Amino acid sequence: MGRSPCCEKAHTNKGAWTKEEDDRLISYIRAHGEGSWRSLPKAAGLLRCGKSCRLRWINYLRPDLKRGNFTEEEDEVIIKLHSLLGNKWSLIAGRLPGRTDNEIKNYWNTHIRRKLMSRGIDPATHRSLNDAAQNDQVQPNTISFASSASAVVKQEQDTSITSKSSTFGGVMENNKDGKRTMLEHCPDLNLELTISPPRLNESDEPFKNLERSLCFGLQNSNKDCNCVDGNNTSSGIRNNTTATSSYDFLGFKNTGVWDYRRLEMKLN
DNA sequence: AACTCCTTCAACCGCGTGCGA
DNA sequence: ATCGCACGCGGTTGAAGGAGT
């Protein structure tokens, strides 16, 4: 006894969409709006599964989609978000207007994974590849995003540092032997559901507001939550949200209220 | 030119979740 | 509390095109 199929398989087309099918779907949604995907194919005269219609619309036909290559900035945003959220492609897509979860997922698998590998970073954990091999253990009492990707990378003890650079909130160090090491990159999530900020350089102006422990507002009361900056109402977290007029924890300038439970921005 | 291998990305599939009955 | 439906998500697949030999 399995789940009932989402549609009548025998009488549905599969594979690539034709121009005519696209046109039918577009004109139907323009006339009736999105939603009711299950009944849409029949109503629109399409021999397609409702799920297929939804996917085609969301990933390809929607008018607000941004087509074309990803920018460097978008790359870094994706990496940064992935280090915090893991493979939550829809949440990541929510932060990149005009990009879809499917597009970002594909882009991650084809480009960014390789890019991180070439930087010596494990794309799954966001740890230095060297370090990840040596340090697979997760500390007790720590919920790690590791599969999901957070990590604090230990500093190599006797490497002489010749230069530093900052990437997506982490700090890369070039050692004398030419190896690059990620010092602190992605924060760990402990049982208090707080995220420690990455260590920042003076030059990391947009990320300076990370110089406090980040709390997702999940403590029992505001009293318990020590992450709120009492002197500054424009930052800090209250009632599961943080209002900030400067930059949020991802380094985005924003003017709204970030809801950490829903992982979405409420506009002021 | 012909073949194989690799890369990309649209599309599919199964499962989890929310919600109303 | 339970069930079924609809939707959304993330992992995977496979066709198409490009690169290499």
PDB file of C-alpha atoms (C1' of nucleotides) in Angstrom:
ATOM      1  CA  MET A   1       0.000   0.000   0.000  1.00  0.00           C
ATOM      2  CA  GLY A   2       1.836   3.025  -1.167  1.00  0.00           C
ATOM      3  CA  ARG A   3       0.852   6.605  -1.421  1.00  0.00           C
ATOM      4  CA  SER A   4      -1.645   7.298  -4.131  1.00  0.00           C
ATOM      5  CA  PRO A   5      -0.061   8.782  -7.227  1.00  0.00           C
ATOM      6  CA  CYS A   6      -0.314  12.522  -7.572  1.00  0.00           C
ATOM      7  CA  CYS A   7      -1.839  12.175 -11.005  1.00  0.00           C
ATOM      8  CA  GLU A   8      -2.916   9.746 -13.672  1.00  0.00           C
ATOM      9  CA  LYS A   9       0.445   8.553 -14.953  1.00  0.00           C
ATOM     10  CA  ALA A  10      -0.948   6.831 -18.015  1.00  0.00           C
ATOM     11  CA  HIS A  11      -2.251   9.960 -19.654  1.00  0.00           C
ATOM     12  CA  THR A  12       0.417  12.487 -18.801  1.00  0.00           C
ATOM     13  CA  ASN A  13       3.348  13.727 -20.811  1.00  0.00           C
ATOM     14  CA  LYS A  14       6.805  13.539 -19.322  1.00  0.00           C
ATOM     15  CA  GLY A  15      10.131  15.040 -20.197  1.00  0.00           C
ATOM     16  CA  ALA A  16      10.911  18.376 -21.727  1.00  0.00           C
ATOM     17  CA  TRP A  17       8.144  20.910 -22.094  1.00  0.00           C
ATOM     18  CA  THR A  18       7.123  22.146 -25.517  1.00  0.00           C
ATOM     19  CA  LYS A  19       6.597  25.787 -26.382  1.00  0.00           C
ATOM     20  CA  GLU A  20       2.891  25.132 -26.722  1.00  0.00           C
ATOM     21  CA  GLU A  21       2.689  23.613 -23.243  1.00  0.00           C
ATOM     22  CA  ASP A  22       4.571  26.572 -21.808  1.00  0.00           C
ATOM     23  CA  ASP A  23       2.202  29.001 -23.503  1.00  0.00           C
ATOM     24  CA  ARG A  24      -0.830  27.173 -22.183  1.00  0.00           C
ATOM     25  CA  LEU A  25       0.529  27.161 -18.656  1.00  0.00           C
ATOM     26  CA  ILE A  26       1.515  30.820 -18.758  1.00  0.00           C
ATOM     27  CA  SER A  27      -1.803  31.988 -20.111  1.00  0.00           C
ATOM     28  CA  TYR A  28      -3.733  29.875 -17.615  1.00  0.00           C
ATOM     29  CA  ILE A  29      -1.787  31.201 -14.641  1.00  0.00           C
ATOM     30  CA  ARG A  30      -2.061  34.758 -15.916  1.00  0.00           C
ATOM     31  CA  ALA A  31      -5.810  34.335 -16.041  1.00  0.00           C
ATOM     32  CA  HIS A  32      -6.362  32.344 -12.852  1.00  0.00           C
ATOM     33  CA  GLY A  33      -3.288  32.809 -10.717  1.00  0.00           C
ATOM     34  CA  GLU A  34      -1.029  30.244  -9.084  1.00  0.00           C
ATOM     35  CA  GLY A  35      -2.252  27.411  -6.908  1.00  0.00           C
ATOM     36  CA  SER A  36      -4.614  24.460  -7.207  1.00  0.00           C
ATOM     37  CA  TRP A  37      -1.880  22.623  -9.011  1.00  0.00           C
ATOM     38  CA  ARG A  38      -3.660  19.323  -8.896  1.00  0.00           C
ATOM     39  CA  SER A  39      -6.609  20.563 -10.875  1.00  0.00           C
ATOM     40  CA  LEU A  40      -4.640  22.990 -13.030  1.00  0.00           C
ATOM     41  CA  PRO A  41      -3.527  20.595 -15.794  1.00  0.00           C
ATOM     42  CA  LYS A  42      -7.050  19.548 -16.631  1.00  0.00           C
ATOM     43  CA  ALA A  43      -8.355  23.091 -16.425  1.00  0.00           C
ATOM     44  CA  ALA A  44      -5.541  24.378 -18.596  1.00  0.00           C
ATOM     45  CA  GLY A  45      -5.823  21.546 -21.086  1.00  0.00           C
ATOM     46  CA  LEU A  46      -2.387  20.176 -20.290  1.00  0.00           C
ATOM     47  CA  LEU A  47      -1.482  16.498 -20.272  1.00  0.00           C
ATOM     48  CA  ARG A  48       0.871  17.029 -17.372  1.00  0.00           C
ATOM     49  CA  CYS A  49       1.018  16.171 -13.715  1.00  0.00           C
ATOM     50  CA  GLY A  50       0.174  19.064 -11.384  1.00  0.00           C
ATOM     51  CA  LYS A  51       3.553  18.816  -9.755  1.00  0.00           C
ATOM     52  CA  SER A  52       5.205  19.072 -13.117  1.00  0.00           C
ATOM     53  CA  CYS A  53       3.225  22.232 -13.894  1.00  0.00           C
ATOM     54  CA  ARG A  54       4.154  23.778 -10.588  1.00  0.00           C
ATOM     55  CA  LEU A  55       7.828  23.005 -11.087  1.00  0.00           C
ATOM     56  CA  ARG A  56       7.827  24.295 -14.645  1.00  0.00           C
ATOM     57  CA  TRP A  57       6.222  27.547 -13.547  1.00  0.00           C
ATOM     58  CA  ILE A  58       8.345  28.094 -10.457  1.00  0.00           C
ATOM     59  CA  ASN A  59      11.668  27.136 -11.980  1.00  0.00           C
ATOM     60  CA  TYR A  60      11.339  28.386 -15.505  1.00  0.00           C
ATOM     61  CA  LEU A  61       8.287  30.370 -16.513  1.00  0.00           C
ATOM     62  CA  ARG A  62       7.736  32.761 -13.616  1.00  0.00           C
ATOM     63  CA  PRO A  63       8.156  36.319 -14.904  1.00  0.00           C
ATOM     64  CA  ASP A  64      10.239  37.477 -11.939  1.00  0.00           C
ATOM     65  CA  LEU A  65      13.024  34.988 -12.530  1.00  0.00           C
ATOM     66  CA  LYS A  66      16.494  36.328 -13.001  1.00  0.00           C
ATOM     67  CA  ARG A  67      18.098  34.379 -15.787  1.00  0.00           C
ATOM     68  CA  GLY A  68      21.777  34.253 -16.504  1.00  0.00           C
ATOM     69  CA  ASN A  69      24.981  33.624 -14.642  1.00  0.00           C
ATOM     70  CA  PHE A  70      25.392  33.998 -10.925  1.00  0.00           C
ATOM     71  CA  THR A  71      27.486  36.938  -9.812  1.00  0.00           C
ATOM     72  CA  GLU A  72      30.457  36.720  -7.457  1.00  0.00           C
ATOM     73  CA  GLU A  73      28.317  38.376  -4.828  1.00  0.00           C
ATOM     74  CA  GLU A  74      25.589  35.793  -5.242  1.00  0.00           C
ATOM     75  CA  ASP A  75      28.199  33.041  -4.983  1.00  0.00           C
ATOM     76  CA  GLU A  76      29.389  34.346  -1.651  1.00  0.00           C
ATOM     77  CA  VAL A  77      25.860  34.779  -0.356  1.00  0.00           C
ATOM     78  CA  ILE A  78      25.043  31.188  -1.270  1.00  0.00           C
ATOM     79  CA  ILE A  79      28.183  29.912   0.417  1.00  0.00           C
ATOM     80  CA  LYS A  80      27.507  31.945   3.514  1.00  0.00           C
ATOM     81  CA  LEU A  81      23.887  30.847   3.722  1.00  0.00           C
ATOM     82  CA  HIS A  82      24.782  27.234   3.054  1.00  0.00           C
ATOM     83  CA  SER A  83      27.286  27.321   5.883  1.00  0.00           C
ATOM     84  CA  LEU A  84      24.484  28.381   8.197  1.00  0.00           C
ATOM     85  CA  LEU A  85      21.522  26.511   6.815  1.00  0.00           C
ATOM     86  CA  GLY A  86      22.919  23.485   5.045  1.00  0.00           C
ATOM     87  CA  ASN A  87      20.997  22.125   2.077  1.00  0.00           C
ATOM     88  CA  LYS A  88      17.953  24.257   2.758  1.00  0.00           C
ATOM     89  CA  TRP A  89      17.787  25.387  -0.823  1.00  0.00           C
ATOM     90  CA  SER A  90      14.409  27.040  -0.572  1.00  0.00           C
ATOM     91  CA  LEU A  91      15.538  29.161   2.357  1.00  0.00           C
ATOM     92  CA  ILE A  92      18.669  30.110   0.492  1.00  0.00           C
ATOM     93  CA  ALA A  93      16.611  30.924  -2.592  1.00  0.00           C
ATOM     94  CA  GLY A  94      14.430  33.137  -0.445  1.00  0.00           C
ATOM     95  CA  ARG A  95      17.434  35.365   0.081  1.00  0.00           C
ATOM     96  CA  LEU A  96      18.265  35.593  -3.592  1.00  0.00           C
ATOM     97  CA  PRO A  97      15.478  37.331  -5.470  1.00  0.00           C
ATOM     98  CA  GLY A  98      14.867  35.866  -8.894  1.00  0.00           C
ATOM     99  CA  ARG A  99      16.678  32.621  -8.142  1.00  0.00           C
ATOM    100  CA  THR A 100      14.967  29.318  -7.512  1.00  0.00           C
ATOM    101  CA  ASP A 101      15.862  26.564  -5.095  1.00  0.00           C
ATOM    102  CA  ASN A 102      16.410  24.169  -7.979  1.00  0.00           C
ATOM    103  CA  GLU A 103      18.691  26.605  -9.738  1.00  0.00           C
ATOM    104  CA  ILE A 104      20.725  27.220  -6.611  1.00  0.00           C
ATOM    105  CA  LYS A 105      20.932  23.517  -5.844  1.00  0.00           C
ATOM    106  CA  ASN A 106      22.200  22.785  -9.340  1.00  0.00           C
ATOM    107  CA  TYR A 107      24.609  25.677  -9.197  1.00  0.00           C
ATOM    108  CA  TRP A 108      25.910  24.514  -5.865  1.00  0.00           C
ATOM    109  CA  ASN A 109      26.496  20.993  -7.120  1.00  0.00           C
ATOM    110  CA  THR A 110      28.129  22.022 -10.361  1.00  0.00           C
ATOM    111  CA  HIS A 111      30.080  25.175  -9.524  1.00  0.00           C
ATOM    112  CA  ILE A 112      30.323  26.108  -5.881  1.00  0.00           C
ATOM    113  CA  ARG A 113      31.280  22.667  -4.613  1.00  0.00           C
ATOM    114  CA  ARG A 114      34.229  22.708  -6.948  1.00  0.00           C
ATOM    115  CA  LYS A 115      35.058  26.278  -6.054  1.00  0.00           C
ATOM    116  CA  LEU A 116      35.169  25.449  -2.352  1.00  0.00           C
ATOM    117  CA  MET A 117      37.218  22.319  -2.974  1.00  0.00           C
ATOM    118  CA  SER A 118      39.745  24.403  -4.853  1.00  0.00           C
ATOM    119  CA  ARG A 119      39.895  26.719  -1.841  1.00  0.00           C
ATOM    120  CA  GLY A 120      40.639  23.715   0.317  1.00  0.00           C
ATOM    121  CA  ILE A 121      37.238  23.777   1.975  1.00  0.00           C
ATOM    122  CA  ASP A 122      34.989  20.799   2.390  1.00  0.00           C
ATOM    123  CA  PRO A 123      31.694  21.918   0.818  1.00  0.00           C
ATOM    124  CA  ALA A 124      29.662  19.673   3.096  1.00  0.00           C
ATOM    125  CA  THR A 125      31.078  20.950   6.352  1.00  0.00           C
ATOM    126  CA  HIS A 126      32.685  24.229   5.336  1.00  0.00           C
ATOM    127  CA  ARG A 127      35.764  23.145   7.198  1.00  0.00           C
ATOM    128  CA  SER A 128      39.260  23.132   5.870  1.00  0.00           C
ATOM    129  CA  LEU A 129      39.731  19.819   4.112  1.00  0.00           C
ATOM    130  CA  ASN A 130      42.838  19.103   6.186  1.00  0.00           C
ATOM    131  CA  ASP A 131      41.086  19.871   9.394  1.00  0.00           C
ATOM    132  CA  ALA A 132      37.960  17.956   8.502  1.00  0.00           C
ATOM    133  CA  ALA A 133      40.001  14.822   8.045  1.00  0.00           C
ATOM    134  CA  GLN A 134      41.608  15.169  11.449  1.00  0.00           C
ATOM    135  CA  ASN A 135      38.654  16.422  13.384  1.00  0.00           C
ATOM    136  CA  ASP A 136      35.546  14.475  12.570  1.00  0.00           C
ATOM    137  CA  GLN A 137      34.264  14.292  16.099  1.00  0.00           C
ATOM    138  CA  VAL A 138      31.411  16.466  17.184  1.00  0.00           C
ATOM    139  CA  GLN A 139      31.556  17.689  20.727  1.00  0.00           C
ATOM    140  CA  PRO A 140      28.929  16.452  23.131  1.00  0.00           C
ATOM    141  CA  ASN A 141      26.174  18.891  23.999  1.00  0.00           C
ATOM    142  CA  THR A 142      26.642  20.557  20.692  1.00  0.00           C
ATOM    143  CA  ILE A 143      24.147  20.517  17.922  1.00  0.00           C
ATOM    144  CA  SER A 144      26.267  20.954  14.904  1.00  0.00           C
ATOM    145  CA  PHE A 145      25.141  22.080  11.509  1.00  0.00           C
ATOM    146  CA  ALA A 146      27.989  20.034  10.249  1.00  0.00           C
ATOM    147  CA  SER A 147      26.014  17.967   8.004  1.00  0.00           C
ATOM    148  CA  SER A 148      24.421  21.184   7.735  1.00  0.00           C
ATOM    149  CA  ALA A 149      27.569  22.818   7.887  1.00  0.00           C
ATOM    150  CA  SER A 150      28.824  24.827  10.669  1.00  0.00           C
ATOM    151  CA  ALA A 151      32.210  24.572  12.019  1.00  0.00           C
ATOM    152  CA  VAL A 152      34.783  26.355  13.988  1.00  0.00           C
ATOM    153  CA  VAL A 153      38.072  25.517  12.526  1.00  0.00           C
ATOM    154  CA  LYS A 154      40.947  25.272  14.901  1.00  0.00           C
ATOM    155  CA  GLN A 155      43.926  27.371  14.243  1.00  0.00           C
ATOM    156  CA  GLU A 156      46.991  25.455  13.239  1.00  0.00           C
ATOM    157  CA  GLN A 157      49.413  25.755  16.085  1.00  0.00           C
ATOM    158  CA  ASP A 158      52.757  26.469  14.528  1.00  0.00           C
ATOM    159  CA  THR A 159      52.095  27.876  11.166  1.00  0.00           C
ATOM    160  CA  SER A 160      53.423  31.294  10.481  1.00  0.00           C
ATOM    161  CA  ILE A 161      50.848  33.489   8.974  1.00  0.00           C
ATOM    162  CA  THR A 162      51.828  35.657   6.103  1.00  0.00           C
ATOM    163  CA  SER A 163      48.575  37.188   5.109  1.00  0.00           C
ATOM    164  CA  LYS A 164      44.913  37.187   5.864  1.00  0.00           C
ATOM    165  CA  SER A 165      41.848  37.666   3.830  1.00  0.00           C
ATOM    166  CA  SER A 166      38.236  37.550   4.635  1.00  0.00           C
ATOM    167  CA  THR A 167      35.702  35.479   2.831  1.00  0.00           C
ATOM    168  CA  PHE A 168      32.004  35.338   3.634  1.00  0.00           C
ATOM    169  CA  GLY A 169      32.560  36.070   7.273  1.00  0.00           C
ATOM    170  CA  GLY A 170      35.381  33.619   7.754  1.00  0.00           C
ATOM    171  CA  VAL A 171      39.027  34.446   7.738  1.00  0.00           C
ATOM    172  CA  MET A 172      41.402  32.742   5.371  1.00  0.00           C
ATOM    173  CA  GLU A 173      45.052  32.684   6.220  1.00  0.00           C
ATOM    174  CA  ASN A 174      47.848  32.124   3.794  1.00  0.00           C
ATOM    175  CA  ASN A 175      50.607  30.192   5.479  1.00  0.00           C
ATOM    176  CA  LYS A 176      54.233  30.342   4.497  1.00  0.00           C
ATOM    177  CA  ASP A 177      53.949  27.053   2.692  1.00  0.00           C
ATOM    178  CA  GLY A 178      51.258  28.502   0.530  1.00  0.00           C
ATOM    179  CA  LYS A 179      48.407  26.585   2.131  1.00  0.00           C
ATOM    180  CA  ARG A 180      45.272  28.453   2.935  1.00  0.00           C
ATOM    181  CA  THR A 181      43.562  27.736   6.215  1.00  0.00           C
ATOM    182  CA  MET A 182      40.112  28.794   7.279  1.00  0.00           C
ATOM    183  CA  LEU A 183      40.471  30.085  10.816  1.00  0.00           C
ATOM    184  CA  GLU A 184      36.937  30.564  11.934  1.00  0.00           C
ATOM    185  CA  HIS A 185      34.332  30.243   9.394  1.00  0.00           C
ATOM    186  CA  CYS A 186      30.982  28.998  10.348  1.00  0.00           C
ATOM    187  CA  PRO A 187      29.616  29.189  13.797  1.00  0.00           C
ATOM    188  CA  ASP A 188      28.543  26.206  15.864  1.00  0.00           C
ATOM    189  CA  LEU A 189      25.094  25.888  17.201  1.00  0.00           C
ATOM    190  CA  ASN A 190      25.011  24.765  20.794  1.00  0.00           C
ATOM    191  CA  LEU A 191      22.099  23.612  22.875  1.00  0.00           C
ATOM    192  CA  GLU A 192      21.147  27.176  23.619  1.00  0.00           C
ATOM    193  CA  LEU A 193      20.667  27.644  19.968  1.00  0.00           C
ATOM    194  CA  THR A 194      23.111  30.451  19.831  1.00  0.00           C
ATOM    195  CA  ILE A 195      25.593  31.025  17.123  1.00  0.00           C
ATOM    196  CA  SER A 196      28.975  32.405  17.894  1.00  0.00           C
ATOM    197  CA  PRO A 197      30.142  35.134  15.618  1.00  0.00           C
ATOM    198  CA  PRO A 198      33.085  34.722  13.375  1.00  0.00           C
ATOM    199  CA  ARG A 199      36.200  36.681  14.283  1.00  0.00           C
ATOM    200  CA  LEU A 200      36.320  39.726  12.131  1.00  0.00           C
ATOM    201  CA  ASN A 201      38.844  42.057  10.721  1.00  0.00           C
ATOM    202  CA  GLU A 202      38.614  45.822  10.949  1.00  0.00           C
ATOM    203  CA  SER A 203      37.885  45.803   7.266  1.00  0.00           C
ATOM    204  CA  ASP A 204      34.817  43.665   7.631  1.00  0.00           C
ATOM    205  CA  GLU A 205      32.560  46.616   8.204  1.00  0.00           C
ATOM    206  CA  PRO A 206      29.325  45.065   6.996  1.00  0.00           C
ATOM    207  CA  PHE A 207      29.829  42.118   9.307  1.00  0.00           C
ATOM    208  CA  LYS A 208      30.705  44.001  12.462  1.00  0.00           C
ATOM    209  CA  ASN A 209      27.297  43.427  13.933  1.00  0.00           C
ATOM    210  CA  LEU A 210      28.269  39.796  14.124  1.00  0.00           C
ATOM    211  CA  GLU A 211      30.483  40.667  17.049  1.00  0.00           C
ATOM    212  CA  ARG A 212      27.856  39.391  19.384  1.00  0.00           C
ATOM    213  CA  SER A 213      26.419  36.017  20.036  1.00  0.00           C
ATOM    214  CA  LEU A 214      23.537  35.364  17.747  1.00  0.00           C
ATOM    215  CA  CYS A 215      20.437  33.979  19.334  1.00  0.00           C
ATOM    216  CA  PHE A 216      17.543  32.573  17.403  1.00  0.00           C
ATOM    217  CA  GLY A 217      15.217  33.776  20.107  1.00  0.00           C
ATOM    218  CA  LEU A 218      14.244  30.313  21.179  1.00  0.00           C
ATOM    219  CA  GLN A 219      14.946  30.718  24.846  1.00  0.00           C
ATOM    220  CA  ASN A 220      11.976  30.599  27.143  1.00  0.00           C
ATOM    221  CA  SER A 221      11.808  34.242  27.875  1.00  0.00           C
ATOM    222  CA  ASN A 222      13.410  37.505  27.079  1.00  0.00           C
ATOM    223  CA  LYS A 223      14.852  37.431  30.548  1.00  0.00           C
ATOM    224  CA  ASP A 224      16.775  34.273  29.703  1.00  0.00           C
ATOM    225  CA  CYS A 225      17.903  35.666  26.462  1.00  0.00           C
ATOM    226  CA  ASN A 226      21.072  37.617  27.002  1.00  0.00           C
ATOM    227  CA  CYS A 227      21.637  38.416  23.406  1.00  0.00           C
ATOM    228  CA  VAL A 228      19.574  41.581  23.436  1.00  0.00           C
ATOM    229  CA  ASP A 229      21.498  44.752  23.521  1.00  0.00           C
ATOM    230  CA  GLY A 230      19.525  46.814  25.969  1.00  0.00           C
ATOM    231  CA  ASN A 231      21.031  50.075  24.855  1.00  0.00           C
ATOM    232  CA  ASN A 232      20.406  49.604  21.216  1.00  0.00           C
ATOM    233  CA  THR A 233      16.916  48.995  20.053  1.00  0.00           C
ATOM    234  CA  SER A 234      17.948  48.836  16.473  1.00  0.00           C
ATOM    235  CA  SER A 235      19.801  45.599  16.940  1.00  0.00           C
ATOM    236  CA  GLY A 236      19.482  42.522  19.049  1.00  0.00           C
ATOM    237  CA  ILE A 237      16.660  40.109  19.289  1.00  0.00           C
ATOM    238  CA  ARG A 238      13.287  40.384  20.890  1.00  0.00           C
ATOM    239  CA  ASN A 239      10.355  38.055  20.604  1.00  0.00           C
ATOM    240  CA  ASN A 240      12.068  35.854  18.079  1.00  0.00           C
ATOM    241  CA  THR A 241      12.842  38.670  15.787  1.00  0.00           C
ATOM    242  CA  THR A 242      15.623  41.125  15.401  1.00  0.00           C
ATOM    243  CA  ALA A 243      15.084  44.609  14.210  1.00  0.00           C
ATOM    244  CA  THR A 244      18.079  46.196  12.683  1.00  0.00           C
ATOM    245  CA  SER A 245      18.600  49.267  10.677  1.00  0.00           C
ATOM    246  CA  SER A 246      22.093  48.291   9.670  1.00  0.00           C
ATOM    247  CA  TYR A 247      23.231  44.820   8.664  1.00  0.00           C
ATOM    248  CA  ASP A 248      21.826  41.486   9.597  1.00  0.00           C
ATOM    249  CA  PHE A 249      23.827  38.444  10.629  1.00  0.00           C
ATOM    250  CA  LEU A 250      24.493  37.550   7.033  1.00  0.00           C
ATOM    251  CA  GLY A 251      25.877  40.933   6.350  1.00  0.00           C
ATOM    252  CA  PHE A 252      22.881  42.183   4.411  1.00  0.00           C
ATOM    253  CA  LYS A 253      21.817  45.720   4.842  1.00  0.00           C
ATOM    254  CA  ASN A 254      18.228  45.663   5.842  1.00  0.00           C
ATOM    255  CA  THR A 255      15.499  47.792   7.215  1.00  0.00           C
ATOM    256  CA  GLY A 256      13.096  45.127   8.326  1.00  0.00           C
ATOM    257  CA  VAL A 257      12.656  42.667  11.105  1.00  0.00           C
ATOM    258  CA  TRP A 258      14.232  39.272  10.718  1.00  0.00           C
ATOM    259  CA  ASP A 259      12.082  36.441  12.034  1.00  0.00           C
ATOM    260  CA  TYR A 260      14.481  33.706  13.060  1.00  0.00           C
ATOM    261  CA  ARG A 261      11.763  31.148  13.578  1.00  0.00           C
ATOM    262  CA  ARG A 262      10.359  31.544  10.117  1.00  0.00           C
ATOM    263  CA  LEU A 263      13.645  32.563   8.588  1.00  0.00           C
ATOM    264  CA  GLU A 264      12.049  35.397   6.767  1.00  0.00           C
ATOM    265  CA  MET A 265      12.094  39.175   6.817  1.00  0.00           C
ATOM    266  CA  LYS A 266       9.147  41.162   7.995  1.00  0.00           C
ATOM    267  CA  LEU A 267       9.282  44.557   6.369  1.00  0.00           C
ATOM    268  CA  ASN A 268       8.920  47.602   8.562  1.00  0.00           C
TER     269      ASN A 268
ATOM    270  C1'  DA B   1      34.525  12.665 -38.608  1.00  0.00           C
ATOM    271  C1'  DA B   2      33.374   9.558 -35.008  1.00  0.00           C
ATOM    272  C1'  DC B   3      33.413   8.178 -30.636  1.00  0.00           C
ATOM    273  C1'  DT B   4      33.639   8.559 -25.566  1.00  0.00           C
ATOM    274  C1'  DC B   5      33.560  11.027 -21.471  1.00  0.00           C
ATOM    275  C1'  DC B   6      32.156  14.946 -18.807  1.00  0.00           C
ATOM    276  C1'  DT B   7      29.197  18.752 -17.424  1.00  0.00           C
ATOM    277  C1'  DT B   8      25.017  21.062 -16.961  1.00  0.00           C
ATOM    278  C1'  DC B   9      20.422  21.674 -15.642  1.00  0.00           C
ATOM    279  C1'  DA B  10      15.438  20.700 -16.387  1.00  0.00           C
ATOM    280  C1'  DA B  11      12.537  17.459 -14.733  1.00  0.00           C
ATOM    281  C1'  DC B  12      11.124  13.573 -11.921  1.00  0.00           C
ATOM    282  C1'  DC B  13      10.337  11.104  -7.616  1.00  0.00           C
ATOM    283  C1'  DG B  14       9.418  10.132  -2.929  1.00  0.00           C
ATOM    284  C1'  DC B  15       8.791  11.966   1.419  1.00  0.00           C
ATOM    285  C1'  DG B  16       7.548  15.401   5.025  1.00  0.00           C
ATOM    286  C1'  DT B  17       4.384  18.840   6.553  1.00  0.00           C
ATOM    287  C1'  DG B  18       0.262  21.654   7.132  1.00  0.00           C
ATOM    288  C1'  DC B  19      -4.426  21.875   7.148  1.00  0.00           C
ATOM    289  C1'  DG B  20      -9.206  20.921   6.908  1.00  0.00           C
ATOM    290  C1'  DA B  21     -12.776  17.400   7.408  1.00  0.00           C
TER     291       DA B  21
ATOM    292  C1'  DA C   1      -6.974  11.825  17.300  1.00  0.00           C
ATOM    293  C1'  DT C   2      -6.969  10.322  12.686  1.00  0.00           C
ATOM    294  C1'  DC C   3      -7.129  10.532   7.845  1.00  0.00           C
ATOM    295  C1'  DG C   4      -6.557  12.239   3.231  1.00  0.00           C
ATOM    296  C1'  DC C   5      -5.346  15.855   0.223  1.00  0.00           C
ATOM    297  C1'  DA C   6      -2.385  19.345  -1.584  1.00  0.00           C
ATOM    298  C1'  DC C   7       1.751  21.460  -1.574  1.00  0.00           C
ATOM    299  C1'  DG C   8       6.668  22.109  -1.034  1.00  0.00           C
ATOM    300  C1'  DC C   9      11.249  20.368  -0.491  1.00  0.00           C
ATOM    301  C1'  DG C  10      15.566  17.997  -1.410  1.00  0.00           C
ATOM    302  C1'  DG C  11      17.850  14.165  -3.677  1.00  0.00           C
ATOM    303  C1'  DT C  12      18.428  12.017  -7.953  1.00  0.00           C
ATOM    304  C1'  DT C  13      18.104  11.103 -12.868  1.00  0.00           C
ATOM    305  C1'  DG C  14      18.811  11.497 -17.635  1.00  0.00           C
ATOM    306  C1'  DA C  15      18.881  14.106 -22.018  1.00  0.00           C
ATOM    307  C1'  DA C  16      21.515  17.390 -24.419  1.00  0.00           C
ATOM    308  C1'  DG C  17      25.486  19.611 -25.579  1.00  0.00           C
ATOM    309  C1'  DG C  18      30.454  20.444 -25.108  1.00  0.00           C
ATOM    310  C1'  DA C  19      35.226  18.908 -24.629  1.00  0.00           C
ATOM    311  C1'  DG C  20      38.681  15.720 -25.385  1.00  0.00           C
ATOM    312  C1'  DT C  21      40.852  11.975 -27.944  1.00  0.00           C
TER     313       DT C  21
END
